[in-house]
Amino acid sequence: MNLHDLQKDFLDYLYLGSDNITNAIEDTFLARLSIYRNNVSTGITNYLREVFPVTEKLVGPEFFDAMCERFLAQDQPGTGDIHQYGSSLPEFMATFGPLSALTYLPDIARLEWHHHRAYYAQEFPALDLNMGQEALLNYKPDLNASVFLLRSPHPIDTIWQQVRENEDGIKVDLNAGAVALLIFRHRQQVQIWNLSDAAAALLEAVKAGHTLSESIEEAFSHPGSEMLQEFISQCLQAGIICQSQHSQTNR
Amino acid sequence: MSTSLSLQAGIGIRAPYFASLLENQSPLGFVEAHSENYFGNSLSRDALRRVREKYPVSLHGVGLSLGRADGLDREHLRELKDLIADIKPCMVSEHLAWSGYQHRHVPDLLPVPYVEASLQIFIDHAKEMQDILGQQILVENPSNYLAFKATSMEESSFLDRLAGESGCGLLLDVNNLYISSVNVGVDPYRYISQINPAHISQYHLAGHISSSNQEDSFLIDSHNRQVSDLVWDLFEYCIQHIGPRPTLIEWDSDYPELAVLLSEADRATGILNKVETTNEPT
């Protein structure tokens, strides 16, 4: 018996429905192979339900289960840490025919994925504010690992919040305009801020590897820069903008 | 591996119980956490650090895939080592199972054929894991639903040789042993007699459910109810013939009030301290 073949065949049975593995199982117990398939399918669907609860509410549990089954056939967990699985569900939903009319739904799923990852992400060290103003402005900081930016043409933050808080339906103006959201972890919880264009441009510039000075300059070319100074201060205090992970070479 | 914990049973710590366990000092010898749920510097990890200040914590892995035919995931081991350095667990355990091969994983524990080639994989991987972590691990017996045609040795002998040749300890899940006795005909008393008691460093106890269809009936390791009377009887037998060890009540779905788990732990503690051991390991 080749154990490599056996493990490949077992996974092919669980994920692709092929039956080569049946040759290795005692005949008496063949029907019990389905216990493992049910465990895997149920375990992954329940996990995705926990990561994407608002998405599930919006499409309904039966649709969600069927969608997960299709998704699972395309994309399987790649590590033993299940919390890393599910990043491609929003892209899958964007191309999933039955959802084509709900154009905001993939962005709701993206918001939930970022919320999930913000919860589990590492924390990078805070920025050293004692380096002096000139050095600070010429510094190339990073966004913390638990910080995510998400732009959407739909008011997904309002939809997300209303679905979480209301059991009896929601009332959202889908034409309320585009949003730029900041999802990050701070003070023992994951928070979501709706950003001005200027604030979003600032963080996108930092993420792209620009100095703080260059990022601020970029931000001022966008609407909503009136509150930028206060926003930068909040980002530094909350560790949203943090020490570069390449600080030795970037200074 | 030190088993100097008091003879007071513990419970698996899950999200619904964090607040109660942190607010009150429950009478528990230890609590056990699923390692992968605390990888990274998550908010869950913060909570586990606070729990660690009140109770000894053991770490129970469910995702490493110790029995995979290809190589262990070094990144997974690095995350586990980081967690161990942070939490300083009293025990670290894994399963006699596999859950990932090459680029695909499952959130389940899959069975292995008990053949020499499988045994060598487990020995090599247990040694590698212990070398990297710098400490002994325990390996838990699975609940079996089927058997492979190629199997050439009993699970008990497989585990005993694994422990003897790799230096790992064993975690005897008494509920799993009972399930295997019903599902695939393992003789639990012969099973216990074939393992050197000195290799066994921990017990698990959990509830199961019965399932059947027209052609078959079997038990499912559901972890969603109280320990059955027959498993309690088998646990007493283990204490008599192996000796008392740190013992854990597992409950993983349909969560009851914490008091129900504490009551189960209390019952296990009573047995640990009451039953006389006739075969104290040397």
Short mmCIF file of C-alpha atoms in Angstrom, two decimals:
data_model
loop_
_atom_site.label_atom_id
_atom_site.label_comp_id
_atom_site.label_asym_id
_atom_site.label_seq_id
_atom_site.Cartn_x
_atom_site.Cartn_y
_atom_site.Cartn_z
CA MET A 1 0.00 0.00 0.00
CA ASN A 2 1.33 3.42 -0.96
CA LEU A 3 0.33 5.93 1.72
CA HIS A 4 0.77 8.89 -0.63
CA ASP A 5 -1.77 7.38 -3.04
CA LEU A 6 -4.09 6.48 -0.18
CA GLN A 7 -4.15 10.02 1.22
CA LYS A 8 -4.62 11.56 -2.23
CA ASP A 9 -7.45 9.12 -2.96
CA PHE A 10 -9.11 9.86 0.39
CA LEU A 11 -9.06 13.61 -0.28
CA ASP A 12 -10.29 13.06 -3.85
CA TYR A 13 -13.24 11.13 -2.38
CA LEU A 14 -13.99 13.89 0.15
CA TYR A 15 -13.66 16.85 -2.21
CA LEU A 16 -14.15 15.52 -5.74
CA GLY A 17 -16.40 12.51 -5.20
CA SER A 18 -14.05 9.98 -6.83
CA ASP A 19 -14.12 6.46 -5.40
CA ASN A 20 -10.60 5.03 -5.72
CA ILE A 21 -10.31 4.98 -1.93
CA THR A 22 -13.01 2.31 -1.68
CA ASN A 23 -10.47 -0.29 -2.86
CA ALA A 24 -8.51 0.23 0.38
CA ILE A 25 -11.45 -0.06 2.81
CA GLU A 26 -12.82 -3.30 4.22
CA ASP A 27 -16.11 -3.98 2.45
CA THR A 28 -18.09 -4.17 5.70
CA PHE A 29 -17.37 -0.51 6.40
CA LEU A 30 -17.59 1.05 2.93
CA ALA A 31 -20.84 2.88 3.63
CA ARG A 32 -19.24 4.61 6.61
CA LEU A 33 -16.91 6.58 4.36
CA SER A 34 -19.81 9.01 4.08
CA ILE A 35 -19.37 9.89 7.78
CA TYR A 36 -16.10 11.60 6.89
CA ARG A 37 -17.58 13.36 3.87
CA ASN A 38 -20.46 14.68 5.98
CA ASN A 39 -18.07 15.78 8.74
CA VAL A 40 -15.88 17.68 6.31
CA SER A 41 -18.74 19.31 4.41
CA THR A 42 -20.61 20.28 7.58
CA GLY A 43 -17.45 21.43 9.36
CA ILE A 44 -16.41 23.74 6.54
CA THR A 45 -19.90 25.12 5.94
CA ASN A 46 -20.35 25.84 9.65
CA TYR A 47 -16.97 27.57 9.71
CA LEU A 48 -17.89 29.73 6.68
CA ARG A 49 -21.22 30.52 8.36
CA GLU A 50 -19.30 31.89 11.37
CA VAL A 51 -16.99 33.98 9.17
CA PHE A 52 -19.75 35.29 6.86
CA PRO A 53 -22.85 35.61 9.10
CA VAL A 54 -24.33 38.67 7.37
CA THR A 55 -23.80 37.14 3.93
CA GLU A 56 -25.62 34.05 5.13
CA LYS A 57 -28.53 36.13 6.46
CA LEU A 58 -28.82 38.02 3.19
CA VAL A 59 -28.97 34.92 0.98
CA GLY A 60 -30.66 32.58 3.48
CA PRO A 61 -29.20 29.43 5.08
CA GLU A 62 -30.27 26.96 2.39
CA PHE A 63 -28.79 29.05 -0.43
CA PHE A 64 -25.66 29.64 1.65
CA ASP A 65 -25.16 25.90 2.21
CA ALA A 66 -25.59 25.14 -1.50
CA MET A 67 -23.22 27.97 -2.44
CA CYS A 68 -20.59 26.69 0.01
CA GLU A 69 -20.83 23.24 -1.52
CA ARG A 70 -20.07 24.68 -4.98
CA PHE A 71 -17.29 26.84 -3.53
CA LEU A 72 -15.72 23.90 -1.72
CA ALA A 73 -15.45 21.94 -4.96
CA GLN A 74 -13.32 24.80 -6.35
CA ASP A 75 -11.27 25.88 -3.35
CA GLN A 76 -10.28 23.70 -0.38
CA PRO A 77 -8.51 24.61 2.87
CA GLY A 78 -4.78 24.82 2.16
CA THR A 79 -3.43 24.63 5.71
CA GLY A 80 -4.31 23.05 9.03
CA ASP A 81 -5.28 26.49 10.36
CA ILE A 82 -8.88 26.69 9.16
CA HIS A 83 -9.04 30.41 10.04
CA GLN A 84 -6.99 31.16 6.93
CA TYR A 85 -9.62 29.62 4.66
CA GLY A 86 -12.34 31.58 2.86
CA SER A 87 -10.49 34.54 1.35
CA SER A 88 -11.66 33.70 -2.16
CA LEU A 89 -15.36 33.29 -1.34
CA PRO A 90 -16.14 36.96 -2.25
CA GLU A 91 -14.53 36.49 -5.70
CA PHE A 92 -16.43 33.24 -6.14
CA MET A 93 -19.67 35.05 -5.28
CA ALA A 94 -18.89 37.78 -7.81
CA THR A 95 -18.91 35.17 -10.59
CA PHE A 96 -21.69 32.97 -9.16
CA GLY A 97 -24.59 33.30 -11.62
CA PRO A 98 -27.51 33.13 -9.15
CA LEU A 99 -26.09 36.16 -7.29
CA SER A 100 -25.48 38.35 -10.33
CA ALA A 101 -28.33 40.76 -9.46
CA LEU A 102 -26.99 41.38 -5.92
CA THR A 103 -23.96 43.41 -6.94
CA TYR A 104 -23.25 44.60 -3.40
CA LEU A 105 -23.04 41.09 -1.95
CA PRO A 106 -19.39 40.27 -2.81
CA ASP A 107 -18.35 43.48 -1.04
CA ILE A 108 -20.37 42.50 2.04
CA ALA A 109 -18.44 39.21 2.00
CA ARG A 110 -15.15 41.09 1.60
CA LEU A 111 -16.03 43.22 4.61
CA GLU A 112 -16.73 40.09 6.65
CA TRP A 113 -13.50 38.43 5.52
CA HIS A 114 -11.45 41.49 6.55
CA HIS A 115 -13.31 41.57 9.87
CA HIS A 116 -12.36 37.92 10.42
CA ARG A 117 -8.71 38.44 9.50
CA ALA A 118 -8.44 41.60 11.62
CA TYR A 119 -9.47 39.47 14.60
CA TYR A 120 -6.70 36.91 14.01
CA ALA A 121 -3.90 39.11 12.66
CA GLN A 122 -0.55 39.72 14.32
CA GLU A 123 0.14 43.18 15.76
CA PHE A 124 3.18 45.10 14.51
CA PRO A 125 4.95 47.42 16.97
CA ALA A 126 3.72 51.01 17.26
CA LEU A 127 5.59 53.81 15.54
CA ASP A 128 8.34 55.49 17.58
CA LEU A 129 6.94 59.02 17.90
CA ASN A 130 10.12 60.23 19.59
CA MET A 131 12.10 60.13 16.35
CA GLY A 132 11.42 63.83 15.70
CA GLN A 133 9.04 65.50 13.29
CA GLU A 134 11.36 65.63 10.28
CA ALA A 135 12.40 62.01 10.65
CA LEU A 136 8.75 61.03 11.11
CA LEU A 137 7.68 62.80 7.93
CA ASN A 138 10.47 61.13 5.96
CA TYR A 139 9.72 57.71 7.43
CA LYS A 140 8.01 54.96 5.41
CA PRO A 141 5.64 53.34 7.91
CA ASP A 142 3.43 50.30 7.40
CA LEU A 143 -0.23 49.66 7.98
CA ASN A 144 -0.63 47.21 10.84
CA ALA A 145 -1.36 43.59 9.91
CA SER A 146 -4.84 43.90 11.39
CA VAL A 147 -5.70 46.91 9.18
CA PHE A 148 -7.69 46.52 5.98
CA LEU A 149 -9.05 49.08 3.50
CA LEU A 150 -12.11 48.37 1.44
CA ARG A 151 -13.73 50.60 -1.19
CA SER A 152 -17.19 49.79 -2.49
CA PRO A 153 -19.67 51.59 -4.76
CA HIS A 154 -22.40 50.47 -2.33
CA PRO A 155 -23.20 51.51 1.29
CA ILE A 156 -22.04 48.13 2.56
CA ASP A 157 -21.27 49.33 6.09
CA THR A 158 -24.90 50.40 6.55
CA ILE A 159 -26.20 47.13 5.10
CA TRP A 160 -23.82 45.10 7.27
CA GLN A 161 -24.79 46.91 10.46
CA GLN A 162 -28.53 46.80 9.80
CA VAL A 163 -28.52 43.09 9.01
CA ARG A 164 -26.59 42.39 12.22
CA GLU A 165 -28.94 44.44 14.34
CA ASN A 166 -32.35 43.84 12.75
CA GLU A 167 -34.12 40.53 12.59
CA ASP A 168 -37.13 41.90 10.70
CA GLY A 169 -35.62 43.15 7.47
CA ILE A 170 -33.57 46.21 6.60
CA LYS A 171 -34.13 49.49 4.79
CA VAL A 172 -31.08 50.75 2.91
CA ASP A 173 -30.77 53.19 0.01
CA LEU A 174 -28.53 51.25 -2.36
CA ASN A 175 -27.83 54.49 -4.23
CA ALA A 176 -26.50 56.23 -1.13
CA GLY A 177 -23.05 56.40 -2.69
CA ALA A 178 -19.64 54.80 -2.51
CA VAL A 179 -17.81 54.13 0.75
CA ALA A 180 -14.18 53.72 1.77
CA LEU A 181 -13.98 51.56 4.90
CA LEU A 182 -11.20 50.99 7.39
CA ILE A 183 -11.42 47.66 9.23
CA PHE A 184 -8.97 47.29 12.11
CA ARG A 185 -8.46 45.86 15.58
CA HIS A 186 -8.13 48.17 18.52
CA ARG A 187 -8.89 47.97 22.23
CA GLN A 188 -9.99 44.33 22.22
CA GLN A 189 -12.39 44.64 19.32
CA VAL A 190 -12.57 44.89 15.57
CA GLN A 191 -13.77 48.33 14.48
CA ILE A 192 -15.06 49.68 11.16
CA TRP A 193 -14.66 53.36 10.23
CA ASN A 194 -16.18 55.06 7.21
CA LEU A 195 -13.36 57.21 5.79
CA SER A 196 -13.26 60.41 3.78
CA ASP A 197 -11.59 60.18 0.37
CA ALA A 198 -8.59 62.01 1.81
CA ALA A 199 -8.21 59.62 4.75
CA ALA A 200 -8.51 56.60 2.47
CA ALA A 201 -5.95 58.08 0.06
CA LEU A 202 -3.56 58.65 2.95
CA LEU A 203 -3.71 55.03 4.09
CA GLU A 204 -3.50 53.71 0.53
CA ALA A 205 -0.35 55.78 0.00
CA VAL A 206 1.18 54.43 3.23
CA LYS A 207 0.29 50.92 2.14
CA ALA A 208 1.96 51.55 -1.23
CA GLY A 209 5.23 52.30 0.59
CA HIS A 210 5.36 56.10 0.50
CA THR A 211 6.79 58.28 3.24
CA LEU A 212 4.39 59.88 5.68
CA SER A 213 5.05 63.26 4.04
CA GLU A 214 4.27 61.93 0.56
CA SER A 215 1.16 60.19 1.86
CA ILE A 216 -0.14 63.37 3.47
CA GLU A 217 0.54 65.30 0.26
CA GLU A 218 -1.43 62.73 -1.70
CA ALA A 219 -4.28 62.88 0.81
CA PHE A 220 -4.62 66.66 0.49
CA SER A 221 -5.41 66.27 -3.21
CA HIS A 222 -8.65 64.47 -2.29
CA PRO A 223 -11.92 65.73 -0.79
CA GLY A 224 -12.35 65.55 2.96
CA SER A 225 -8.89 66.69 4.04
CA GLU A 226 -10.22 69.13 6.68
CA MET A 227 -10.02 66.54 9.47
CA LEU A 228 -6.82 64.93 8.24
CA GLN A 229 -4.60 66.07 11.10
CA GLU A 230 -6.92 64.55 13.68
CA PHE A 231 -7.21 61.37 11.60
CA ILE A 232 -3.42 60.97 11.40
CA SER A 233 -3.19 61.41 15.14
CA GLN A 234 -5.84 58.73 15.68
CA CYS A 235 -4.04 56.37 13.29
CA LEU A 236 -0.76 56.77 15.17
CA GLN A 237 -2.35 56.35 18.60
CA ALA A 238 -4.36 53.29 17.55
CA GLY A 239 -1.38 51.69 15.83
CA ILE A 240 -3.16 51.72 12.46
CA ILE A 241 -0.05 53.32 10.99
CA CYS A 242 2.85 51.51 12.62
CA GLN A 243 6.54 50.79 12.50
CA SER A 244 7.80 49.55 9.17
CA GLN A 245 8.66 45.89 8.98
CA HIS A 246 11.71 47.01 6.99
CA SER A 247 12.65 49.89 9.26
CA GLN A 248 16.42 49.35 9.12
CA THR A 249 16.62 50.01 5.38
CA ASN A 250 13.83 52.53 5.02
CA ARG A 251 15.02 55.19 7.39
CA MET B 1 6.20 14.90 30.37
CA SER B 2 5.34 15.89 33.88
CA THR B 3 1.96 14.73 35.12
CA SER B 4 2.27 16.49 38.44
CA LEU B 5 -1.14 18.12 38.03
CA SER B 6 -3.50 17.46 40.90
CA LEU B 7 -5.98 14.62 40.52
CA GLN B 8 -8.68 17.09 39.65
CA ALA B 9 -10.22 16.73 36.23
CA GLY B 10 -10.35 19.56 33.70
CA ILE B 11 -12.60 20.68 30.86
CA GLY B 12 -12.05 21.77 27.28
CA ILE B 13 -12.24 25.54 27.17
CA ARG B 14 -14.48 26.88 24.43
CA ALA B 15 -15.81 30.36 23.65
CA PRO B 16 -19.03 30.15 25.73
CA TYR B 17 -17.09 29.44 28.92
CA PHE B 18 -14.35 32.06 28.92
CA ALA B 19 -16.27 34.71 30.84
CA SER B 20 -17.43 32.36 33.62
CA LEU B 21 -14.04 30.75 34.04
CA LEU B 22 -12.38 34.17 34.26
CA GLU B 23 -14.91 35.60 36.71
CA ASN B 24 -14.88 32.60 39.04
CA GLN B 25 -12.19 30.21 40.20
CA SER B 26 -13.82 26.94 39.19
CA PRO B 27 -12.59 23.70 40.80
CA LEU B 28 -10.63 22.43 37.80
CA GLY B 29 -7.23 20.76 37.58
CA PHE B 30 -6.64 22.33 34.16
CA VAL B 31 -8.36 23.46 30.99
CA GLU B 32 -7.56 22.35 27.47
CA ALA B 33 -7.56 24.58 24.37
CA HIS B 34 -7.49 23.63 20.70
CA SER B 35 -4.11 24.99 19.62
CA GLU B 36 -5.05 26.28 16.16
CA ASN B 37 -7.79 28.53 17.56
CA TYR B 38 -5.07 30.62 19.23
CA PHE B 39 -2.55 30.95 16.41
CA GLY B 40 -1.54 34.53 15.61
CA ASN B 41 -1.95 37.32 18.09
CA SER B 42 -5.74 37.23 18.08
CA LEU B 43 -8.21 38.49 20.64
CA SER B 44 -8.84 34.82 21.49
CA ARG B 45 -5.16 34.54 22.37
CA ASP B 46 -5.48 37.50 24.74
CA ALA B 47 -8.36 35.72 26.46
CA LEU B 48 -6.38 32.47 26.74
CA ARG B 49 -3.49 34.38 28.34
CA ARG B 50 -5.91 35.62 31.01
CA VAL B 51 -7.25 32.11 31.55
CA ARG B 52 -3.68 30.87 31.92
CA GLU B 53 -3.26 33.18 34.90
CA LYS B 54 -6.00 31.24 36.73
CA TYR B 55 -5.71 27.65 35.46
CA PRO B 56 -3.04 25.35 34.01
CA VAL B 57 -3.66 25.04 30.26
CA SER B 58 -2.98 22.07 28.00
CA LEU B 59 -2.82 22.51 24.21
CA HIS B 60 -4.56 19.99 21.98
CA GLY B 61 -3.77 20.18 18.26
CA VAL B 62 -6.39 19.35 15.67
CA GLY B 63 -4.76 20.55 12.44
CA LEU B 64 -1.11 19.52 12.20
CA SER B 65 -1.76 16.22 10.40
CA LEU B 66 0.84 14.17 12.24
CA GLY B 67 0.19 11.14 10.02
CA ARG B 68 0.50 12.86 6.65
CA ALA B 69 2.54 10.89 4.14
CA ASP B 70 4.45 14.01 3.05
CA GLY B 71 6.37 16.38 5.33
CA LEU B 72 5.04 18.22 8.38
CA ASP B 73 4.05 21.85 7.87
CA ARG B 74 6.96 23.78 9.42
CA GLU B 75 4.99 27.05 9.51
CA HIS B 76 2.28 25.30 11.53
CA LEU B 77 4.94 24.04 13.95
CA ARG B 78 6.44 27.53 14.20
CA GLU B 79 3.01 28.94 15.14
CA LEU B 80 2.56 26.18 17.72
CA LYS B 81 6.00 26.78 19.20
CA ASP B 82 5.19 30.48 19.49
CA LEU B 83 1.92 29.65 21.25
CA ILE B 84 3.70 27.26 23.63
CA ALA B 85 6.26 29.94 24.52
CA ASP B 86 3.39 32.31 25.25
CA ILE B 87 0.99 30.04 27.15
CA LYS B 88 3.46 27.61 28.75
CA PRO B 89 1.08 24.64 28.64
CA CYS B 90 1.20 21.73 31.06
CA MET B 91 0.75 19.27 28.16
CA VAL B 92 0.81 19.35 24.34
CA SER B 93 -1.07 16.73 22.38
CA GLU B 94 -1.94 15.63 18.85
CA HIS B 95 -3.87 12.81 17.21
CA LEU B 96 -3.18 9.42 15.66
CA ALA B 97 -4.67 10.70 12.43
CA TRP B 98 -4.01 12.86 9.40
CA SER B 99 -5.94 15.84 8.07
CA GLY B 100 -3.82 17.25 5.27
CA TYR B 101 -1.71 16.02 2.38
CA GLN B 102 0.12 18.27 -0.08
CA HIS B 103 -2.04 21.37 -0.66
CA ARG B 104 -5.38 20.09 0.68
CA HIS B 105 -6.63 19.95 4.28
CA VAL B 106 -9.83 18.93 6.01
CA PRO B 107 -11.26 20.06 9.36
CA ASP B 108 -11.51 16.43 10.49
CA LEU B 109 -9.32 13.61 11.73
CA LEU B 110 -8.87 10.97 9.03
CA PRO B 111 -7.90 7.34 9.68
CA VAL B 112 -4.62 5.60 8.94
CA PRO B 113 -3.98 1.94 8.10
CA TYR B 114 -2.00 0.30 10.89
CA VAL B 115 0.98 -0.91 8.86
CA GLU B 116 4.74 -0.55 9.33
CA ALA B 117 4.98 2.30 6.80
CA SER B 118 2.37 4.34 8.74
CA LEU B 119 4.10 3.62 12.02
CA GLN B 120 7.41 4.87 10.64
CA ILE B 121 5.75 8.11 9.49
CA PHE B 122 4.29 8.71 12.95
CA ILE B 123 7.59 7.89 14.66
CA ASP B 124 9.52 10.25 12.37
CA HIS B 125 6.95 13.04 12.68
CA ALA B 126 6.58 12.72 16.46
CA LYS B 127 10.37 12.92 16.82
CA GLU B 128 10.53 15.92 14.48
CA MET B 129 7.72 17.68 16.32
CA GLN B 130 9.32 17.05 19.72
CA ASP B 131 12.73 18.22 18.47
CA ILE B 132 11.26 21.47 17.13
CA LEU B 133 9.06 22.14 20.17
CA GLY B 134 11.73 21.03 22.63
CA GLN B 135 9.27 18.97 24.63
CA GLN B 136 7.35 15.73 24.69
CA ILE B 137 4.00 15.48 22.94
CA LEU B 138 1.10 13.13 23.64
CA VAL B 139 -0.71 11.30 20.83
CA GLU B 140 -4.41 10.47 21.15
CA ASN B 141 -6.14 7.31 19.95
CA PRO B 142 -8.89 8.01 17.37
CA SER B 143 -12.53 7.02 17.25
CA ASN B 144 -12.77 4.49 14.42
CA TYR B 145 -15.59 4.13 11.93
CA LEU B 146 -13.90 1.80 9.44
CA ALA B 147 -10.84 -0.38 8.89
CA PHE B 148 -8.38 -0.68 6.03
CA LYS B 149 -7.81 -3.97 4.23
CA ALA B 150 -4.06 -3.54 4.57
CA THR B 151 -3.99 -3.13 8.37
CA SER B 152 -1.52 -5.60 9.83
CA MET B 153 -1.31 -4.66 13.51
CA GLU B 154 -3.67 -3.68 16.29
CA GLU B 155 -4.05 0.00 17.12
CA SER B 156 -2.91 -0.62 20.69
CA SER B 157 0.36 -2.20 19.53
CA PHE B 158 0.79 0.60 16.99
CA LEU B 159 0.44 3.23 19.73
CA ASP B 160 2.66 1.37 22.18
CA ARG B 161 5.45 1.07 19.61
CA LEU B 162 4.99 4.72 18.60
CA ALA B 163 5.48 5.82 22.19
CA GLY B 164 8.39 3.43 22.78
CA GLU B 165 10.28 4.37 19.63
CA SER B 166 9.60 8.12 19.45
CA GLY B 167 9.54 9.01 23.13
CA CYS B 168 6.09 10.55 22.89
CA GLY B 169 3.42 9.91 25.48
CA LEU B 170 -0.12 8.74 24.85
CA LEU B 171 -3.46 10.38 25.50
CA LEU B 172 -6.07 7.68 25.98
CA ASP B 173 -9.49 8.92 24.94
CA VAL B 174 -11.73 6.46 26.75
CA ASN B 175 -14.80 7.48 24.75
CA ASN B 176 -12.90 6.92 21.49
CA LEU B 177 -11.83 3.49 22.69
CA TYR B 178 -15.43 2.62 23.55
CA ILE B 179 -16.63 3.88 20.14
CA SER B 180 -13.97 1.78 18.39
CA SER B 181 -15.07 -1.27 20.36
CA VAL B 182 -18.64 -0.86 19.10
CA ASN B 183 -17.86 0.33 15.57
CA VAL B 184 -14.99 -1.95 14.49
CA GLY B 185 -14.88 -4.62 17.18
CA VAL B 186 -11.82 -3.57 19.18
CA ASP B 187 -11.63 -5.43 22.53
CA PRO B 188 -11.08 -2.52 24.96
CA TYR B 189 -9.67 -4.70 27.75
CA ARG B 190 -7.13 -6.37 25.47
CA TYR B 191 -6.35 -2.89 24.06
CA ILE B 192 -5.56 -1.54 27.52
CA SER B 193 -3.47 -4.58 28.41
CA GLN B 194 -1.30 -4.12 25.31
CA ILE B 195 -0.14 -0.60 26.16
CA ASN B 196 2.60 0.02 28.69
CA PRO B 197 0.82 2.07 31.39
CA ALA B 198 3.90 4.27 31.70
CA HIS B 199 3.24 5.54 28.17
CA ILE B 200 -0.20 6.93 29.05
CA SER B 201 -0.11 10.48 30.41
CA GLN B 202 -3.66 11.78 30.02
CA TYR B 203 -7.29 10.65 29.61
CA HIS B 204 -10.10 12.23 27.63
CA LEU B 205 -13.80 11.66 28.25
CA ALA B 206 -16.69 12.83 26.07
CA GLY B 207 -20.21 12.01 24.99
CA HIS B 208 -21.28 10.18 21.84
CA ILE B 209 -24.49 9.52 19.93
CA SER B 210 -25.89 6.44 18.21
CA SER B 211 -26.61 6.47 14.51
CA SER B 212 -28.11 3.84 12.26
CA ASN B 213 -29.58 3.15 8.87
CA GLN B 214 -31.18 0.08 7.35
CA GLU B 215 -27.93 -1.85 7.03
CA ASP B 216 -25.73 -0.50 9.79
CA SER B 217 -25.61 1.00 13.25
CA PHE B 218 -22.66 2.75 14.82
CA LEU B 219 -21.60 5.41 17.33
CA ILE B 220 -20.56 8.95 16.42
CA ASP B 221 -17.96 10.82 18.48
CA SER B 222 -20.20 13.87 18.81
CA HIS B 223 -18.86 15.59 21.95
CA ASN B 224 -22.32 17.09 22.50
CA ARG B 225 -23.64 15.29 25.56
CA GLN B 226 -22.69 13.77 28.86
CA VAL B 227 -20.32 10.83 29.13
CA SER B 228 -22.24 7.56 28.85
CA ASP B 229 -22.43 5.12 31.75
CA LEU B 230 -20.52 2.47 29.79
CA VAL B 231 -17.68 4.92 29.16
CA TRP B 232 -17.60 5.83 32.86
CA ASP B 233 -17.29 2.09 33.61
CA LEU B 234 -14.42 1.77 31.14
CA PHE B 235 -12.77 4.84 32.70
CA GLU B 236 -12.89 3.16 36.12
CA TYR B 237 -11.30 0.08 34.55
CA CYS B 238 -8.54 2.30 33.13
CA ILE B 239 -7.84 3.81 36.55
CA GLN B 240 -7.64 0.31 38.02
CA HIS B 241 -5.32 -1.10 35.37
CA ILE B 242 -3.33 1.92 34.19
CA GLY B 243 -3.57 4.36 37.06
CA PRO B 244 -4.89 7.91 37.57
CA ARG B 245 -3.81 10.57 35.08
CA PRO B 246 -4.88 14.15 34.31
CA THR B 247 -8.37 13.75 32.88
CA LEU B 248 -10.38 16.04 30.65
CA ILE B 249 -14.07 16.38 29.82
CA GLU B 250 -14.54 17.42 26.15
CA TRP B 251 -17.71 19.11 24.88
CA ASP B 252 -17.65 20.73 21.43
CA SER B 253 -21.21 21.49 20.31
CA ASP B 254 -24.71 22.01 21.74
CA TYR B 255 -22.98 23.67 24.68
CA PRO B 256 -24.72 23.32 28.05
CA GLU B 257 -24.34 25.56 31.10
CA LEU B 258 -20.82 25.49 32.51
CA ALA B 259 -22.25 23.77 35.62
CA VAL B 260 -22.96 20.65 33.53
CA LEU B 261 -19.31 20.38 32.50
CA LEU B 262 -18.14 21.07 36.04
CA SER B 263 -20.42 18.29 37.27
CA GLU B 264 -18.91 15.87 34.74
CA ALA B 265 -15.42 16.94 35.77
CA ASP B 266 -16.39 16.46 39.41
CA ARG B 267 -17.54 12.91 38.67
CA ALA B 268 -14.23 12.16 36.92
CA THR B 269 -12.32 13.63 39.87
CA GLY B 270 -14.26 11.35 42.22
CA ILE B 271 -13.28 8.29 40.22
CA LEU B 272 -9.65 9.38 39.94
CA ASN B 273 -9.40 9.63 43.69
CA LYS B 274 -11.61 6.68 44.65
CA VAL B 275 -10.63 3.82 42.41
CA GLU B 276 -7.69 1.76 43.59
CA THR B 277 -4.99 1.13 41.05
CA THR B 278 -3.75 -2.42 40.78
CA ASN B 279 -1.18 -1.86 38.07
CA GLU B 280 0.78 1.25 39.03
CA PRO B 281 3.30 1.98 36.27
CA THR B 282 6.95 1.77 37.07
#
